[in-house]
Short mmCIF file of C-alpha atoms in Angstrom, two decimals:
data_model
loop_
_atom_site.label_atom_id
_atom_site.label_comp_id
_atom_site.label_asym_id
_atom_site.label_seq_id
_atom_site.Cartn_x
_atom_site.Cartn_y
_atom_site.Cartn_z
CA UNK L 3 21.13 46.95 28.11
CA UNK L 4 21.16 45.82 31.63
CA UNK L 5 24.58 44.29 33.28
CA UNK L 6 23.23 41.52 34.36
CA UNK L 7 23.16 38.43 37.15
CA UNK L 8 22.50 35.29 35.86
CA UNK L 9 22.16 31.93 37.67
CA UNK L 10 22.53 28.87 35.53
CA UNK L 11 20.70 25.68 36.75
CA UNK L 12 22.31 23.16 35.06
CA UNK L 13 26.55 23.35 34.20
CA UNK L 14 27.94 23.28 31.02
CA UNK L 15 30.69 21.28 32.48
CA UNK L 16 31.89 19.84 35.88
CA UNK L 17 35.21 19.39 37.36
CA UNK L 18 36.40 16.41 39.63
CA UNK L 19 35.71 18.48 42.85
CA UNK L 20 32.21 19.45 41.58
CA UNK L 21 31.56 15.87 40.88
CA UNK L 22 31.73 15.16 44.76
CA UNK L 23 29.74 18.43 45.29
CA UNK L 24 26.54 16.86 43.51
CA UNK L 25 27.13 13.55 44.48
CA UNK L 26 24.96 14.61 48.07
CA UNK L 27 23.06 17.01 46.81
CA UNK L 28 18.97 16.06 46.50
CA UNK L 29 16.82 17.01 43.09
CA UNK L 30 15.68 20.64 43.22
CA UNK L 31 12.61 21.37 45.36
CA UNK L 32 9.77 23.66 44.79
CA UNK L 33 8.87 23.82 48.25
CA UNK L 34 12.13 23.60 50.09
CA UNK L 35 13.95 26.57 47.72
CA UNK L 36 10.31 28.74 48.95
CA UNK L 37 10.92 27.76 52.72
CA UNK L 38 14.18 28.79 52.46
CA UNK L 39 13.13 32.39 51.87
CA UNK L 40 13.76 34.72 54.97
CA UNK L 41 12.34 38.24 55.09
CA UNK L 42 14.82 39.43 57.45
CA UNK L 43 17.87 37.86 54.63
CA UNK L 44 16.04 39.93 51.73
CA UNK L 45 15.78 43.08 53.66
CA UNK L 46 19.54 42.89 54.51
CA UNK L 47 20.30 42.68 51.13
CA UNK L 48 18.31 45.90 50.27
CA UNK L 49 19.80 47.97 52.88
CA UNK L 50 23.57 46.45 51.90
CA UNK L 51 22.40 47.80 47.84
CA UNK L 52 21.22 51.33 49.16
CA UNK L 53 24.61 51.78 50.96
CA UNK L 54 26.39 51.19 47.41
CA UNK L 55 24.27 53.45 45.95
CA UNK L 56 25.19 55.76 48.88
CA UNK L 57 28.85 55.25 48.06
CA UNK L 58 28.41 57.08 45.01
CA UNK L 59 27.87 61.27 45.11
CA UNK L 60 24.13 60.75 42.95
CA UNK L 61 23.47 57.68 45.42
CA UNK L 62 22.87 55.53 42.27
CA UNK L 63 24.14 51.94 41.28
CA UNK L 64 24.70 53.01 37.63
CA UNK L 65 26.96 50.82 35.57
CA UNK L 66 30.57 52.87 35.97
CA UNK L 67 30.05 53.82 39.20
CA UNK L 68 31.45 52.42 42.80
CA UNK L 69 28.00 51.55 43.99
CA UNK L 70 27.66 49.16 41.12
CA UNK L 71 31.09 47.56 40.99
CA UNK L 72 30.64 47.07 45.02
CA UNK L 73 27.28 45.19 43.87
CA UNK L 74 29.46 42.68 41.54
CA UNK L 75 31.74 42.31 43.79
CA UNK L 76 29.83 41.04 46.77
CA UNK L 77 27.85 39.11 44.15
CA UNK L 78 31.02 37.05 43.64
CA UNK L 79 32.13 36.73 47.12
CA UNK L 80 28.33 35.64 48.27
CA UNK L 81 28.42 32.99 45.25
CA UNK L 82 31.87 31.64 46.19
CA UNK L 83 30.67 30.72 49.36
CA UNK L 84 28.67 27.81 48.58
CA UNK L 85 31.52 25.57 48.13
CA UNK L 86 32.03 24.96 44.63
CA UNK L 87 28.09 24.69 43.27
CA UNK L 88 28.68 27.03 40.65
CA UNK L 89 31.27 27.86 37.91
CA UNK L 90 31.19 31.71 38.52
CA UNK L 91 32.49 33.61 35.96
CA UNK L 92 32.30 37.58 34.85
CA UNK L 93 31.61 38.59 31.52
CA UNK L 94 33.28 41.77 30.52
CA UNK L 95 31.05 43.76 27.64
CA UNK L 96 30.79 47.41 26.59
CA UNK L 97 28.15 49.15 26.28
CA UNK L 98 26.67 53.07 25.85
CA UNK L 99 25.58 54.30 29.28
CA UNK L 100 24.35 57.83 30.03
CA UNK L 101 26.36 59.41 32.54
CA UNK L 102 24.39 62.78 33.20
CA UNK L 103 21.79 64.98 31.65
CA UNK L 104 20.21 68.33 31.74
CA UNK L 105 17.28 70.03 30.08
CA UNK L 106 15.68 73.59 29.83
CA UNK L 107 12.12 74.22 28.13
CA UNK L 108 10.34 77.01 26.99
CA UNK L 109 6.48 77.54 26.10
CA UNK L 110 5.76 80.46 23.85
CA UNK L 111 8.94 81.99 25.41
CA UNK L 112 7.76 80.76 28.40
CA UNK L 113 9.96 78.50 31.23
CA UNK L 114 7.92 75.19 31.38
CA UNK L 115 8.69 72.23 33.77
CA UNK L 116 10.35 69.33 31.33
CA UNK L 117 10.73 65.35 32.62
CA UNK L 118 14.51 64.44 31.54
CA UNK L 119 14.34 61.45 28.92
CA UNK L 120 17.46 59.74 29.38
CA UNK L 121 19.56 58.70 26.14
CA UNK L 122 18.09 61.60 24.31
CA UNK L 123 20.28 63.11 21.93
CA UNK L 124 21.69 66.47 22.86
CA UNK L 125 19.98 69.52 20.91
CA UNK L 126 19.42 73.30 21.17
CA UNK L 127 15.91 73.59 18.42
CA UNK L 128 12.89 76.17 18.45
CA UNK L 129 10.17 75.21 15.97
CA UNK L 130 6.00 75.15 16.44
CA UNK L 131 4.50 72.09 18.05
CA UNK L 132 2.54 69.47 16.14
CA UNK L 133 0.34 67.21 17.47
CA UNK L 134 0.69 63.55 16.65
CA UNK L 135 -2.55 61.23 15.62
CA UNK L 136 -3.34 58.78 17.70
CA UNK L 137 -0.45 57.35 20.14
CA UNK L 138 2.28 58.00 17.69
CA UNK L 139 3.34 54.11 17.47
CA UNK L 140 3.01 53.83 13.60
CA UNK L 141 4.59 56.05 10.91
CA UNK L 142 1.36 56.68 9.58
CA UNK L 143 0.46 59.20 12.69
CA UNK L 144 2.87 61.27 11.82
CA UNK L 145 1.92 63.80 9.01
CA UNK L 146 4.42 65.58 6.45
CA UNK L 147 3.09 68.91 8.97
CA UNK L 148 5.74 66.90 11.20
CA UNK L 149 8.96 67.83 9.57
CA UNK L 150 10.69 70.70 10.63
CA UNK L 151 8.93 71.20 13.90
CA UNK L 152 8.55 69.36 17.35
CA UNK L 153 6.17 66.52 17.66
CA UNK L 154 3.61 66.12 20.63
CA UNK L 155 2.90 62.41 21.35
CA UNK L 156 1.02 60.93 24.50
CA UNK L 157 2.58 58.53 26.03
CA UNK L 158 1.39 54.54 25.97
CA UNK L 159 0.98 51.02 23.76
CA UNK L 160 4.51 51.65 22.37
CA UNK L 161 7.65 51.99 23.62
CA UNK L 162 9.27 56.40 24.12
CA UNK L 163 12.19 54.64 22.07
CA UNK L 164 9.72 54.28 19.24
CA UNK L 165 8.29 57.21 19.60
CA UNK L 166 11.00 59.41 19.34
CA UNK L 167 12.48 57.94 16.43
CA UNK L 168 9.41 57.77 14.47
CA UNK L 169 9.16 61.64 15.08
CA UNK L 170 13.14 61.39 13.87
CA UNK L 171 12.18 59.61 10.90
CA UNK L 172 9.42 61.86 9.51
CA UNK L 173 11.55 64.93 9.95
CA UNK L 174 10.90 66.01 13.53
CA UNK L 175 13.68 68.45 15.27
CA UNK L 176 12.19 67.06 18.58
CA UNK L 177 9.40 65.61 20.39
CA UNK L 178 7.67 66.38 23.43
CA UNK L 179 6.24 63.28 25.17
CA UNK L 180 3.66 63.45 27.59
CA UNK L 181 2.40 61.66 30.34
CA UNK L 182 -1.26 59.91 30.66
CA UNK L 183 -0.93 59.49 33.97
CA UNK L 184 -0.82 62.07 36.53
CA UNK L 185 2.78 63.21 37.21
CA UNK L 186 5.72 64.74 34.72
CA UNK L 187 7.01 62.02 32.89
CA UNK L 188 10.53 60.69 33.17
CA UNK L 189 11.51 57.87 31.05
CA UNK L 190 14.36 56.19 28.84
CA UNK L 191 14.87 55.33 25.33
CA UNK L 192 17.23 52.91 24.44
CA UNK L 193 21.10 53.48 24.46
CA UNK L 194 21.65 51.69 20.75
CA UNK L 195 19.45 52.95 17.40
CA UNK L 196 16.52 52.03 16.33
CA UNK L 197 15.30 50.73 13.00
CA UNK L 198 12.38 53.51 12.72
CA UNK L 199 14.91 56.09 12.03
CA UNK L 200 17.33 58.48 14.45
CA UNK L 201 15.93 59.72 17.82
CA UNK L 202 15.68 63.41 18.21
CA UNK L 203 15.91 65.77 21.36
CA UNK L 204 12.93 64.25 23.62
CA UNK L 205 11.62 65.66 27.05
CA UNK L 206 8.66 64.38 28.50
CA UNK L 207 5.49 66.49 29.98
CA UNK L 208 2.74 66.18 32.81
CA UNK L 209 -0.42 65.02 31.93
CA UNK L 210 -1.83 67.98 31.97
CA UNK L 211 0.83 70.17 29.92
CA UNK L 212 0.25 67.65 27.56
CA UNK L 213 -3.56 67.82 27.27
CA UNK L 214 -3.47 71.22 27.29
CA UNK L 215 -1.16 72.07 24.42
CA UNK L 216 -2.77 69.25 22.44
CA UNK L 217 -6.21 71.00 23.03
CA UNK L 218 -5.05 74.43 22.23
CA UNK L 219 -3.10 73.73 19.35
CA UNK L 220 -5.79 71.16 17.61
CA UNK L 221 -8.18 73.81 18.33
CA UNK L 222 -6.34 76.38 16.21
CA UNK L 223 -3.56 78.02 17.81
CA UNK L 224 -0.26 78.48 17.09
CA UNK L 225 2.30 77.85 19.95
CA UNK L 226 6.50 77.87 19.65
CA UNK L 227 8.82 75.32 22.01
CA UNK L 228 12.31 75.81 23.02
CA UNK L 229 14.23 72.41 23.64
CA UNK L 230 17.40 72.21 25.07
CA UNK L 231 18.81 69.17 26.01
CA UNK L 232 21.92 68.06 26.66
CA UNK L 233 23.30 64.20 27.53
CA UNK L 234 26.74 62.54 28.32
CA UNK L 235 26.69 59.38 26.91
CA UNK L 236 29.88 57.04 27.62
CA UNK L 237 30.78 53.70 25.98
CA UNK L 238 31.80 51.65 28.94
CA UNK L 239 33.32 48.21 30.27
CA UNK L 240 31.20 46.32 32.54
CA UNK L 241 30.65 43.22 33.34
CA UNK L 242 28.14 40.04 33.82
CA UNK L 243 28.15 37.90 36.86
CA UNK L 244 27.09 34.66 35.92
CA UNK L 245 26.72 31.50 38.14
CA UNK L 246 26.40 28.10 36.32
CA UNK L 247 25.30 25.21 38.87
CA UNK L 248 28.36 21.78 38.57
CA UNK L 249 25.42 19.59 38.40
CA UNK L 250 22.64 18.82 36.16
CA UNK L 251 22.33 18.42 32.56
CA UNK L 252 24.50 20.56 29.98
CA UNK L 253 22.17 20.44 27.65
CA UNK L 254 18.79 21.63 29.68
CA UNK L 255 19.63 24.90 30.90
CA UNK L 256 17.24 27.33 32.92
CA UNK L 257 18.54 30.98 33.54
CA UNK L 258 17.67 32.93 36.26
CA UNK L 259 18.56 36.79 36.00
CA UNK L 260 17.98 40.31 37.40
CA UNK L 261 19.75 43.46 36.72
CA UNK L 262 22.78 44.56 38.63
CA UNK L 263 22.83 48.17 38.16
CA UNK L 264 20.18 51.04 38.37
CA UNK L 265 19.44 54.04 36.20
CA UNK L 266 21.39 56.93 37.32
CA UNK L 267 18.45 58.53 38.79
CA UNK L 268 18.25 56.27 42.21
CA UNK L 269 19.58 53.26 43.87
CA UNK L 270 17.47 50.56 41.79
CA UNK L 271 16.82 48.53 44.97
CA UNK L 272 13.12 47.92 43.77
CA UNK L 273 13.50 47.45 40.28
CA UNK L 274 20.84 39.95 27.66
CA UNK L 275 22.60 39.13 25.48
CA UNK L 276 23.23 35.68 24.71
CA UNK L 277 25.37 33.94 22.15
CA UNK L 278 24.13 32.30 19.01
CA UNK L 279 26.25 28.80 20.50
CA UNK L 280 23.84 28.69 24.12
CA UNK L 281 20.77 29.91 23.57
CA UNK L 282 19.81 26.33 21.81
CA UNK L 283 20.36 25.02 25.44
CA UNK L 284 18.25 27.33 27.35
CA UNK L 285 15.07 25.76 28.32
CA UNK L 286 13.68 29.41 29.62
CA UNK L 287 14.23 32.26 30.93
CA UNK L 288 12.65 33.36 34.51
CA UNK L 289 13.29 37.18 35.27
CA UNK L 290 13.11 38.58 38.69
CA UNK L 291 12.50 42.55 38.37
CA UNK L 292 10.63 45.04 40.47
CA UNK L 293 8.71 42.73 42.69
CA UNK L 294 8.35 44.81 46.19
CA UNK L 295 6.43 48.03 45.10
CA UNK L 296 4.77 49.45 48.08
CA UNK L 297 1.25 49.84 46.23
CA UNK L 298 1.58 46.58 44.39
CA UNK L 299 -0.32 44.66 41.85
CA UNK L 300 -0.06 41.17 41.31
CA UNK L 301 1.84 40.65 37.45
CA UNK L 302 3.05 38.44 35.45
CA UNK L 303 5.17 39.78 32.48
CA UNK L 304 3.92 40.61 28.98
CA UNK L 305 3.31 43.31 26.50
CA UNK L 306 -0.17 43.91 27.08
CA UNK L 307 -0.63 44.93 30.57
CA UNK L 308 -0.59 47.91 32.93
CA UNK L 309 0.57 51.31 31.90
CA UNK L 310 4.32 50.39 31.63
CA UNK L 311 4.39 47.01 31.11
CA UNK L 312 5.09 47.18 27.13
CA UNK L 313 8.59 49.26 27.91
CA UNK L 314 9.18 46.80 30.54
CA UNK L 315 8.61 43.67 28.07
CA UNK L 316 9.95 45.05 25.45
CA UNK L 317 13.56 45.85 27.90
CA UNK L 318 13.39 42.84 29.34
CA UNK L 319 11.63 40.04 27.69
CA UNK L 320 11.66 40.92 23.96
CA UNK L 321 15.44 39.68 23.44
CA UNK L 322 14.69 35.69 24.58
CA UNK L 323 11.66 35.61 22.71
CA UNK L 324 13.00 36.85 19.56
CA UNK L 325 16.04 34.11 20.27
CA UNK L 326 12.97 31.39 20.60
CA UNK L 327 13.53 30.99 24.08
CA UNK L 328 10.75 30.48 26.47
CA UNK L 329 10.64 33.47 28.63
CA UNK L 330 8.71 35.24 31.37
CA UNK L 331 8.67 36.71 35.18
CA UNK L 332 6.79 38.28 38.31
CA UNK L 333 5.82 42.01 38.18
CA UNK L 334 4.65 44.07 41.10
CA UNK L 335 4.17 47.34 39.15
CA UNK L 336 6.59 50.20 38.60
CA UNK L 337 5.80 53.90 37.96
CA UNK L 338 2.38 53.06 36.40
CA UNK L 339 -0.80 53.41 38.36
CA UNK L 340 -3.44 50.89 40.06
CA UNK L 341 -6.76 50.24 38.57
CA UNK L 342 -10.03 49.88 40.68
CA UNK L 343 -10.26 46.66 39.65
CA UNK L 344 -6.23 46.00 40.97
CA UNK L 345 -7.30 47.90 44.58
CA UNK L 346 -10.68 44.94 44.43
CA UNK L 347 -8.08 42.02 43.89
CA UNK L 348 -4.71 42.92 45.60
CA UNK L 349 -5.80 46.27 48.27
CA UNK L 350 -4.26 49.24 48.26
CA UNK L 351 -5.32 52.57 46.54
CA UNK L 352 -6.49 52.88 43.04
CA UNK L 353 -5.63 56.31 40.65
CA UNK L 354 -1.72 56.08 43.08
CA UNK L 355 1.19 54.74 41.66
CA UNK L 356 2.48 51.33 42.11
CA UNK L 357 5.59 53.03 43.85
CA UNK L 358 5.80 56.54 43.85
CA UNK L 359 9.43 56.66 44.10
CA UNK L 360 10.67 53.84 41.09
CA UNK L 361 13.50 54.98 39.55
CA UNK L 362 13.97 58.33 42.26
CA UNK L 363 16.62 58.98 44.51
CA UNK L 364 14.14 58.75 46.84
CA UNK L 365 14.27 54.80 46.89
CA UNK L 366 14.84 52.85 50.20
CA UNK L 367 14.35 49.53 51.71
CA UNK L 368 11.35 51.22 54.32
CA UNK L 369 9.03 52.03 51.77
CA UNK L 370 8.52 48.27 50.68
CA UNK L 371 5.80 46.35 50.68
CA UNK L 372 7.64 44.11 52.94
CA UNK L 373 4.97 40.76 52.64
CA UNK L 374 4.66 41.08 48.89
CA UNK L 375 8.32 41.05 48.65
CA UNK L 376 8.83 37.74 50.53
CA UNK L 377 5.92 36.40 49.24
CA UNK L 378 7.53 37.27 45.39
CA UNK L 379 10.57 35.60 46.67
CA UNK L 380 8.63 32.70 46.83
CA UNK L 381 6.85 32.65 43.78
CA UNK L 382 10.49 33.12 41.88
CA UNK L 383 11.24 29.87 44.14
CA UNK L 384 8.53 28.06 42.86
CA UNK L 385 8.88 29.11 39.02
CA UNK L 386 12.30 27.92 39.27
CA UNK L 387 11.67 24.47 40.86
CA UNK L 388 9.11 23.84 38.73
CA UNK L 389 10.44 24.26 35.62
CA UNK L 390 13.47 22.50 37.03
CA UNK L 391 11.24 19.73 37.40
#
């Protein structure tokens, strides 16, 4: 779960004051809200986020830290200056965040570089290394050879979350997940179970480590992992910022929303819960998330798209749908990498990630794709005052 920043179109209820507020106040405008967009505004913004982060000793926004609660904070003082158009409240909510993690790895007795997973359980196992059939996203591809030892899964079409607790659920001590992209693979399961079954120690591999054990093994041998892994997981407080607009209709109500925090791994600059009672009264749901990457694509969101884009929709997107609500959002790419056919369409370099440094503490406002990000802007601008109308 995300702490979140949600703007809601249309108010649930409006005082006297607010009244007055609407009273001058035009229909919502596609074209005005995209004019209104100013590169030099969004730009501010980023740097203001990256000096949170850098308030914090990891130089992350995670949800706990200073970095974030400066983030809420200045989201409330920047909504309170638009004289009374929104009822701005802050949700408090708890929820299980990782706080740190660190992992060792051995090959055949061997060191061997290891991609932290974050929310893995903590675990100290040794056992031989079977490979999973096919992309390990149905119980079926994993065999009874499974239980008792650590699985080997590539990564893709499923989410690591299901991965790692369908290994759990046919017996696995631990999996190894690896990448099928060039790089070590880093990723995140979720912080609340799973129905599959319980995750088990995961760390992720290159690409190559990956291919390589998965060739040697099917091919005969016999080769031993060490995992050790070891996570602080926390049940905090944090909370929601969430701006309903005095005017409009009560019962016609469009949220807007991005994430306020980051993964504890970088400042998040480039990167739901609802009750039962308002979700009848949510028209849709427009999500604004990772929409500057400095290699971009062009994306829409869904569960069938680039490398990535199922964890994404299934983090993001999944929860509204399942609630029936209309639901969907611009995409420039995260960690995954650019076809030839994206370099034909959008530029940029094919086989390279969308942004190299997503989720790093390597993140800052200069490696944007400056354009695509005001241009984004725009889009979100247009979504909005669209479906407004």
């Amino acid at each position: 779960m995300k702490s979140a920043l949600s703007f809601g179109a249309f108010a649930v209820t409006a005082s006297a004051a607010a009244v007055d507020v609407c009273k001058n106040l035009p229909a919502v405008n596609s074209k005005e809200l995209q004019a209104a967009v100013k590169t030099d505004k969004l730009l501010q913004g980023c740097e203001k986020l990256i000096e949170f982060a850098e308030s914090t000793p990891a130089r992350n926004r995670q949800v706990g830290t200073k970095g974030h609660n400066l983030t809420t904070d200045r989201l409330v003082e920047e909504l309170e200056k638009l004289n009374g158009y929104y009822k701005i409240e802050t949700q408090t909510f708890w929820y299980n965040t990782m706080i740190t993690g660190t992992l060792s790895l051995e090959i055949d007795g061997e060191p061997a570089d290891g991609g932290l997973i974050d929310y893995s359980p903590t675990g100290d196992v040794s056992a031989l290394i079977v490979v999973v059939s096919n992309l390990g996203c149905n119980s079926a591809d994993y065999t009874e050879e499974i239980s008792g030892n650590i699985a080997l899964v590539v990564r893709g079409t499923c989410p690591f979350v299901q991965k790692s607790a369908l290994a759990g659920a046919a017996g696995a001590v631990g999996a190894l997940v690896y990448n099928n992209i060039p790089d070590r693979l880093e990723a995140t399961l979720d912080p609340d179970a799973r129905p599959e079954g319980n995750f088990v120690p995961t760390i992720g591999l290159s690409d190559v480590q990956g291919q390589n054990l998965a060739t040697a093994i099917t091919g005969g041998a016999t080769i031993m992992a060490s995992l050790h892994v070891e996570t602080e997981i926390k049940n905090l407080s944090t909370v929601n910022v969430i701006a309903t607009s005095n005017c409009g209709s009560s019962d016609s109500v469009l949220v807007l929303g991005a994430h306020t925090d980051s993964v504890f791994r970088g400042p998040g600059i480039n990167d739901n819960g609802l009750s039962a009672e308002d979700k009848a009264n949510i028209g849709a749901y427009l999500n604004f998330d990772t929409i500057a990457s400095p290699n971009y694509m062009n994306g829409i969101y869904d569960d069938d798209g680039p490398t990535g884009s199922v964890d994404i929709f299934h983090f993001y997107q999944v929860p509204f749908l399942d609630a029936g609500i209309p639901s969907g959002g611009l995409f420039t790419g995260a960690d995954g990498i650019k076809t030839e056919e994206e370099e034909a369409l959008f530029g940029g370099t094919a086989s390279q990630p969308y942004d190299s440094n997503f989720h790093t503490v390597k993140e800052d406002a200069k490696q944007f794709e400056v354009g695509h990000l005001h241009a984004t802007r725009q889009g979100h601008c247009c979504g909005g005052g669209r479906v407004c109308d």
